[in-house]
PDB file of C-alpha atoms in Angstrom:
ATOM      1  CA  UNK A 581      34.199  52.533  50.154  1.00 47.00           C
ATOM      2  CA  UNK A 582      33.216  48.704  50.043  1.00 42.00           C
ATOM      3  CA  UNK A 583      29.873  49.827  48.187  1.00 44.00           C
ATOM      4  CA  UNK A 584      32.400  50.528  45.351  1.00 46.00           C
ATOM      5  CA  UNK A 585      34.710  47.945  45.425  1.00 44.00           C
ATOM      6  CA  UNK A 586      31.612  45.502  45.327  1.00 40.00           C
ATOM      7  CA  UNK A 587      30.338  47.383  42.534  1.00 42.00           C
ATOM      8  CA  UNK A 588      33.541  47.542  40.151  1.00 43.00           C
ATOM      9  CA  UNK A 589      33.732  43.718  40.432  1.00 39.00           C
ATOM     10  CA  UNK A 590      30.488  43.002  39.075  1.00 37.00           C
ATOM     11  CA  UNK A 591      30.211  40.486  36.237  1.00 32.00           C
ATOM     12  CA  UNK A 592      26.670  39.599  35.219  1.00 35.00           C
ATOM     13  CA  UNK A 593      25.946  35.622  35.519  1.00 32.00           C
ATOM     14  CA  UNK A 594      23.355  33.575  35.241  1.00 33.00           C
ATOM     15  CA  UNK A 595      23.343  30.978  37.995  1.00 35.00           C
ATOM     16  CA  UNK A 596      21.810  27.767  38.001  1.00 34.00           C
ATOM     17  CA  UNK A 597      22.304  26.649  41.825  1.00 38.00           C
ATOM     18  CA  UNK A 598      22.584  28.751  44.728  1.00 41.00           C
ATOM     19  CA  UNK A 599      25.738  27.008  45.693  1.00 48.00           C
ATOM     20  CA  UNK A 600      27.851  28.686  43.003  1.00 51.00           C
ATOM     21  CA  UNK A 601      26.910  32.485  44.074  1.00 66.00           C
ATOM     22  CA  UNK A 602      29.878  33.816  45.807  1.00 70.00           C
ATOM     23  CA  UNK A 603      27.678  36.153  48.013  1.00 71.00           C
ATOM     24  CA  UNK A 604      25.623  33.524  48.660  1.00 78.00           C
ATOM     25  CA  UNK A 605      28.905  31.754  50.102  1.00 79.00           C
ATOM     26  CA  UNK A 606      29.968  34.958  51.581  1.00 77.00           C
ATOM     27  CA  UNK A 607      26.911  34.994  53.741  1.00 80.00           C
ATOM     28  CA  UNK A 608      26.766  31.214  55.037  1.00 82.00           C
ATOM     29  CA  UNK A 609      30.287  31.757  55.958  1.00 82.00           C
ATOM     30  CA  UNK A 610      29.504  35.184  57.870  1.00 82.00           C
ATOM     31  CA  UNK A 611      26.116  33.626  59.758  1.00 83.00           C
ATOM     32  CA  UNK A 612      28.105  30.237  60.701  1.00 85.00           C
ATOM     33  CA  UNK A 613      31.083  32.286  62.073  1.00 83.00           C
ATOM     34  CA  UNK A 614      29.019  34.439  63.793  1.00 84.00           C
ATOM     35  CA  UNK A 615      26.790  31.905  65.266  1.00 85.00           C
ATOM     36  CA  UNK A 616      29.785  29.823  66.391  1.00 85.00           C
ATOM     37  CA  UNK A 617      30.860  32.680  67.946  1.00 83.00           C
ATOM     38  CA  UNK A 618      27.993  33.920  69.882  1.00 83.00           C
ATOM     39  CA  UNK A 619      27.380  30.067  71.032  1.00 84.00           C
ATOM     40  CA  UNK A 620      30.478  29.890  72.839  1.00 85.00           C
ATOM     41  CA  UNK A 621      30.010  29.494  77.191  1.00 86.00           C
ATOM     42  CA  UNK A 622      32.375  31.880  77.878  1.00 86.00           C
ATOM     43  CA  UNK A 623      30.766  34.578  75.357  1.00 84.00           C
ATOM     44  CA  UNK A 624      27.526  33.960  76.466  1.00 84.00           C
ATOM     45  CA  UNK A 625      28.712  34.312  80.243  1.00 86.00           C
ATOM     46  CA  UNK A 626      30.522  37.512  79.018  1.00 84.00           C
ATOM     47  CA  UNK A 627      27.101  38.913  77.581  1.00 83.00           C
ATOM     48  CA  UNK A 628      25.247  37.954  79.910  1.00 85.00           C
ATOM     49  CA  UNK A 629      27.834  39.777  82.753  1.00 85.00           C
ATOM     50  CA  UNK A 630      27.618  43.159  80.616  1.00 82.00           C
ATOM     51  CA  UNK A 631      23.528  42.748  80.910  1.00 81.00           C
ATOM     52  CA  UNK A 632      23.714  42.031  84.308  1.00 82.00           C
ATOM     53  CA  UNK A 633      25.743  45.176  85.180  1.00 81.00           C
ATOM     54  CA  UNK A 634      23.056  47.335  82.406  1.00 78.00           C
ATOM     55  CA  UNK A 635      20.130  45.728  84.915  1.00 78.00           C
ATOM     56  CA  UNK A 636      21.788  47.477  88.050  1.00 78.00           C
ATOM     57  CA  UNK A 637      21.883  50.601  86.805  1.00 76.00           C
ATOM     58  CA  UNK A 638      18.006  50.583  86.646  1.00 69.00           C
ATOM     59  CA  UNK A 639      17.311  51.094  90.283  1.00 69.00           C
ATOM     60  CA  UNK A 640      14.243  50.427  91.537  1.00 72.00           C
ATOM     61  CA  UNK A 641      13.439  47.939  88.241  1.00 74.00           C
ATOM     62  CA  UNK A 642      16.580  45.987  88.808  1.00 78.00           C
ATOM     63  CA  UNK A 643      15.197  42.789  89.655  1.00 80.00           C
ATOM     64  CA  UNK A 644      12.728  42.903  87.502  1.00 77.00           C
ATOM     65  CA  UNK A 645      15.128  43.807  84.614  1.00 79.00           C
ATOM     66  CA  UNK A 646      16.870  40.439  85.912  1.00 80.00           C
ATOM     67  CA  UNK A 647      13.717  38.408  85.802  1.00 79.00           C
ATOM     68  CA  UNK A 648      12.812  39.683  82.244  1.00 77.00           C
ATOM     69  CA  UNK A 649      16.905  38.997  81.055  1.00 78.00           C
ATOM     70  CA  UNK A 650      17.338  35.377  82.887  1.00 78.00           C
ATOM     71  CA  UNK A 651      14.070  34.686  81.184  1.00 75.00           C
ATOM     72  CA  UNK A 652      14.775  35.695  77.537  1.00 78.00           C
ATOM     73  CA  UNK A 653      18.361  34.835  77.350  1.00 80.00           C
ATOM     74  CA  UNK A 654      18.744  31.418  77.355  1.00 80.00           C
ATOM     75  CA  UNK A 655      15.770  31.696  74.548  1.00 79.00           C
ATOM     76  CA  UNK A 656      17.699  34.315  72.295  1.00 81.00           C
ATOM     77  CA  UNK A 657      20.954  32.461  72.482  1.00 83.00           C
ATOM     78  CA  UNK A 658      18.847  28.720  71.616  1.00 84.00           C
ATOM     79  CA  UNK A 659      17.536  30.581  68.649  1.00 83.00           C
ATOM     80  CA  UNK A 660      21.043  31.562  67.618  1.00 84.00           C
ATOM     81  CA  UNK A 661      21.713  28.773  67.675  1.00 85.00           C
ATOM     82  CA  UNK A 662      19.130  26.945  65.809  1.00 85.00           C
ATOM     83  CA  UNK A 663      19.886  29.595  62.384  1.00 86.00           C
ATOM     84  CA  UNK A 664      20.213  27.962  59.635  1.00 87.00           C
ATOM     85  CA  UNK A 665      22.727  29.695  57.388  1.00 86.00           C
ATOM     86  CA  UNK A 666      21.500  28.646  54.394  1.00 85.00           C
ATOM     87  CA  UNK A 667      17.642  29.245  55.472  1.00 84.00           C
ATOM     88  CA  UNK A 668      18.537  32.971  56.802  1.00 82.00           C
ATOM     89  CA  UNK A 669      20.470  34.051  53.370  1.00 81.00           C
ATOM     90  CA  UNK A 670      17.936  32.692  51.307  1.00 80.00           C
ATOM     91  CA  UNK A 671      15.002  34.629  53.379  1.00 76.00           C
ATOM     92  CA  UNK A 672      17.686  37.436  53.062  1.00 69.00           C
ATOM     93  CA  UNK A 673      17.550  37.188  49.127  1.00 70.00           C
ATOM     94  CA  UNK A 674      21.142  36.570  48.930  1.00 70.00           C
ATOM     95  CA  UNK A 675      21.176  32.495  48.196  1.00 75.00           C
ATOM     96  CA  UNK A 676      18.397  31.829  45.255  1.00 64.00           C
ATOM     97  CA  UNK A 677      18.041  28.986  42.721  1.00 52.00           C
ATOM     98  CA  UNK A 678      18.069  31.282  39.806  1.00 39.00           C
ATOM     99  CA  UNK A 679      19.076  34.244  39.587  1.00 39.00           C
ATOM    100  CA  UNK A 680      21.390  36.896  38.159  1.00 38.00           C
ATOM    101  CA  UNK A 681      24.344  37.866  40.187  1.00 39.00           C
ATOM    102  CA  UNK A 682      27.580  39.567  40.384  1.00 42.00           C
ATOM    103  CA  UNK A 683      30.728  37.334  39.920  1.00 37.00           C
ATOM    104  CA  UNK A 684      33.273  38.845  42.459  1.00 41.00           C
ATOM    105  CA  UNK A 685      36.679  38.639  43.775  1.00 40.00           C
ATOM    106  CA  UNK A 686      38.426  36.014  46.055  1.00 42.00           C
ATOM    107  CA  UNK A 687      38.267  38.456  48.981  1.00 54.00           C
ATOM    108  CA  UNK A 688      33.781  38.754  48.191  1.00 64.00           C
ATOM    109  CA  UNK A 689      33.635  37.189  51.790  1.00 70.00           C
ATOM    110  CA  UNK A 690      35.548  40.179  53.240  1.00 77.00           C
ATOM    111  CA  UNK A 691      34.287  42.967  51.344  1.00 78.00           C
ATOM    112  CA  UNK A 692      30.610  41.816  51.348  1.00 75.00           C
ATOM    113  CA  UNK A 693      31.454  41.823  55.572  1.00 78.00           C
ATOM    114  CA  UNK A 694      32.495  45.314  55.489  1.00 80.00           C
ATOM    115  CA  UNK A 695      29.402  46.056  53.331  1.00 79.00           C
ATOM    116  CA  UNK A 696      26.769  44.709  55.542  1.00 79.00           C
ATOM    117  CA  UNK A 697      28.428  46.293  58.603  1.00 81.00           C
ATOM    118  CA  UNK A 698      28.872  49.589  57.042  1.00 82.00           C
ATOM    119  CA  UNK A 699      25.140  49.128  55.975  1.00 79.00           C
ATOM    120  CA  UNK A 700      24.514  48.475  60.142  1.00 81.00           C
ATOM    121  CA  UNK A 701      26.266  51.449  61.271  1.00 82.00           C
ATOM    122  CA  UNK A 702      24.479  53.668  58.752  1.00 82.00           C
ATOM    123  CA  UNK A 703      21.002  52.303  60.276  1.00 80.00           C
ATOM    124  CA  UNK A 704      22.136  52.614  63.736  1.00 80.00           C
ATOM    125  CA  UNK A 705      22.933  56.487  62.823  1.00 83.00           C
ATOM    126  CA  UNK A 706      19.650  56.998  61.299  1.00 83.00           C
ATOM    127  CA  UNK A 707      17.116  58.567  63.834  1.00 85.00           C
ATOM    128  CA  UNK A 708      14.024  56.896  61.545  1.00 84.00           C
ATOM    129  CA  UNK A 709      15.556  53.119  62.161  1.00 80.00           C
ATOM    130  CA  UNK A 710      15.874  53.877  65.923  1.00 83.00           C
ATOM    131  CA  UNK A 711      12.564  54.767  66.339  1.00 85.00           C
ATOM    132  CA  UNK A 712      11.274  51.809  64.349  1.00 83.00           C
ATOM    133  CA  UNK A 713      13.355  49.473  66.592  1.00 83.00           C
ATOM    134  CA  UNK A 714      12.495  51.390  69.854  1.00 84.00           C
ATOM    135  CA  UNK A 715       8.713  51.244  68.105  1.00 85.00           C
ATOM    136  CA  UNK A 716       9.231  47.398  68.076  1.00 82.00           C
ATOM    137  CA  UNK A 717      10.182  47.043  71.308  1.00 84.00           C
ATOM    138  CA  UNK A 718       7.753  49.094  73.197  1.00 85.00           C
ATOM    139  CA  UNK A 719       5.054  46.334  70.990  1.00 84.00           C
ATOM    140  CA  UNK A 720       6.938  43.435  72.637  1.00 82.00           C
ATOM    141  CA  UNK A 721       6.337  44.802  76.214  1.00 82.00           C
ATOM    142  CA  UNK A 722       2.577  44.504  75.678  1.00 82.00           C
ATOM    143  CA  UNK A 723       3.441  40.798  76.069  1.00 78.00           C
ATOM    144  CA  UNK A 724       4.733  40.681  79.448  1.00 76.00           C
ATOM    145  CA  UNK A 725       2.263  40.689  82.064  1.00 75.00           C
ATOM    146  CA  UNK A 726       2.005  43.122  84.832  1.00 77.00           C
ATOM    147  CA  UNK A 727       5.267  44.848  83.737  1.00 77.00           C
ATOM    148  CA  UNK A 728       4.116  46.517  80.168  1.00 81.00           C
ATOM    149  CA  UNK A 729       4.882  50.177  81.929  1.00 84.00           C
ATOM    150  CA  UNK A 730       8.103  48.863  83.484  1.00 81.00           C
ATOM    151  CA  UNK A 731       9.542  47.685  80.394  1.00 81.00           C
ATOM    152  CA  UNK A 732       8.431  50.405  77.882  1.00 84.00           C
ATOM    153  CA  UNK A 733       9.561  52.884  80.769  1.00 83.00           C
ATOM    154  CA  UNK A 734      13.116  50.807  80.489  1.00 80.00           C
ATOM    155  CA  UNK A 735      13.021  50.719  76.747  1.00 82.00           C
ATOM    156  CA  UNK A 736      12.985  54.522  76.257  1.00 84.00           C
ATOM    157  CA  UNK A 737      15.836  54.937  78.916  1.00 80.00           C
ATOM    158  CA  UNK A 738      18.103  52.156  77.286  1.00 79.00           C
ATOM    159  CA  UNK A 739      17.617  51.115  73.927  1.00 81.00           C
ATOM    160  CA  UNK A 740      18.909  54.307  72.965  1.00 82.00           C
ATOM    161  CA  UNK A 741      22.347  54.002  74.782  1.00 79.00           C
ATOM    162  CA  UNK A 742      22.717  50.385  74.240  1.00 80.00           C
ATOM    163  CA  UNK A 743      22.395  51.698  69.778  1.00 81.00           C
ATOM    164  CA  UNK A 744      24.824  54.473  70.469  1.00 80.00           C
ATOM    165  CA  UNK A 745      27.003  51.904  72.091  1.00 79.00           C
ATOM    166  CA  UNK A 746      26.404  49.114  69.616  1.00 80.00           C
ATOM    167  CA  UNK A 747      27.549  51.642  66.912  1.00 81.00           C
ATOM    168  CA  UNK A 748      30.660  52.830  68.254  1.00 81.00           C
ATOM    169  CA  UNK A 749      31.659  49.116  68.690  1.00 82.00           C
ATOM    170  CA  UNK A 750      31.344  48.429  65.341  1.00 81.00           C
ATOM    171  CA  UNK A 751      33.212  51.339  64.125  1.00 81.00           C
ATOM    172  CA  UNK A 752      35.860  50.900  66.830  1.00 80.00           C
ATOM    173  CA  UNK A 753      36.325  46.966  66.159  1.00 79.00           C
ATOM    174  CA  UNK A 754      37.113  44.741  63.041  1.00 80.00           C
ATOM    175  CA  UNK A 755      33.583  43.004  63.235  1.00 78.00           C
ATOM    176  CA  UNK A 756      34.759  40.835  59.731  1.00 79.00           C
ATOM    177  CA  UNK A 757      38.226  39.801  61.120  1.00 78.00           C
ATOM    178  CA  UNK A 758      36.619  38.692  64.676  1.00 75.00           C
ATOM    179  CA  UNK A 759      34.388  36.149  62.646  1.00 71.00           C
ATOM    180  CA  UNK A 760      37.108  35.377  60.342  1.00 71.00           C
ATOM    181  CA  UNK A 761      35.250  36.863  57.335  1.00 72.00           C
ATOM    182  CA  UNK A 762      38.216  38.708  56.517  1.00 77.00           C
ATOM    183  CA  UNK A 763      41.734  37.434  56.153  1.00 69.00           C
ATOM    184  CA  UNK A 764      43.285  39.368  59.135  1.00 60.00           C
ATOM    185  CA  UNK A 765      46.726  39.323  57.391  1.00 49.00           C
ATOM    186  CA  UNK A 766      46.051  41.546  54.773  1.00 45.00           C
ATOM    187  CA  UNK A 767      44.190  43.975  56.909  1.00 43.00           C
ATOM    188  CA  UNK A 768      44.371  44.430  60.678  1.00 42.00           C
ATOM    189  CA  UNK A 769      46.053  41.899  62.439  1.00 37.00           C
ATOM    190  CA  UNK A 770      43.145  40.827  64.486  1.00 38.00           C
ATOM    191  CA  UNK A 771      41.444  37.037  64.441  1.00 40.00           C
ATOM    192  CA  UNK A 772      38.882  35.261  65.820  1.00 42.00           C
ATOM    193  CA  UNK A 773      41.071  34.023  68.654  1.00 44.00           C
ATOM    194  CA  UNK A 774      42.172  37.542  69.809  1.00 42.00           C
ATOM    195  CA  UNK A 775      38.602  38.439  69.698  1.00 41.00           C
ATOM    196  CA  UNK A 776      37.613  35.805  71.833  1.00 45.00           C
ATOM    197  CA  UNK A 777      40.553  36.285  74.324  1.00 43.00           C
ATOM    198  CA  UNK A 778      39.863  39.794  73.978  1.00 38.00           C
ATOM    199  CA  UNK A 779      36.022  39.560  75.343  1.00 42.00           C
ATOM    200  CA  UNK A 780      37.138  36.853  77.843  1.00 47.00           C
ATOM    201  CA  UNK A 781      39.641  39.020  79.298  1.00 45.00           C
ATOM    202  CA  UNK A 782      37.617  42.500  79.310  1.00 42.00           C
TER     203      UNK A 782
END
């Protein structure tokens, strides 16, 4: 559906600075809400609560599954932080000096939202993208010592669960309206706030 509303608002430009590309807009807006968002304490906390919970339902590897999280957290969420919006949509192809783009609507932030999380949802569906990522995974347990068997072993049992799960949220949820992509008046009645209070309160 938002494949063709992006696609019947397409004007053909020429644009001489990144700056004035509305998608390029649209996605610094989406990254900065979203990193906002996932830098928050209590978020974090909230996360890192639901992980904890994932790690004791691994028996036998639980603490080990606690060593491996308490260890890699704190890195993922310092290299959330440290995104640069305007550095990840231009490595994304979406912000470029020169280029020609499509002129769209005030609401390109929320549509181009919907787009990229539609796009997420059909990957998560796909059985070729989950093995890629499970693929990637079971490479990144080479690199912990003494435990490679451990966490590929904890990798095959999870990953897939934690993709099923990731893709029912985002069907179940207004992704765009938590991170304020979308104006949550003229579609669900759900903002960044509620979200927030929402995940706090869960």
């Amino acid at each position: 559906m938002y494949k063709e509303q992006i696609a019947s608002t397409k004007i053909p430009i020429t644009l001489l600075r990144s700056k004035h590309n509305p998608l390029c807009s649209a996605c610094e807006n989406i990254t900065r809400e979203a990193i906002n968002f996932l830098s928050e304490k209590q978020i974090q906390d909230k996360i890192m609560t639901i992980l904890h919970d994932t790690c004791s339902q691994t028996f036998s590897f639980e603490q080990k599954c606690l060593e491996i999280l308490d260890s890699y957290a704190t890195l993922v969420f310092a290299k959330i932080a440290e995104i640069k919006p305007d550095e990840f949509c231009k490595q994304y192809g979406l912000c470029r000096d020169t280029a020609l783009f499509s002129a769209v609507k005030s609401e390109s932030t929320c549509v181009f939202c919907h787009h990229i999380i539609d796009e997420i949802v059909s990957k998560l569906k796909d059985p070729d993208a989950e093995f890629e990522i499970i693929q990637l995974l079971l490479k990144e347990c080479n690199k912990i010592e003494g435990h490679q068997q451990q966490c590929k072993r904890m990798v095959l049992q999870y990953v897939p669960l934690v993709l099923v799960n990731g893709e029912k949220f985002l069907e179940k949820n207004n992704v765009c309206a938590m991170i304020q992509a979308c104006d949550a008046g003229k579609r669900r009645t759900f903002n960044l706030f509620s979200a927030r209070k929402l995940v706090r309160d869960a």
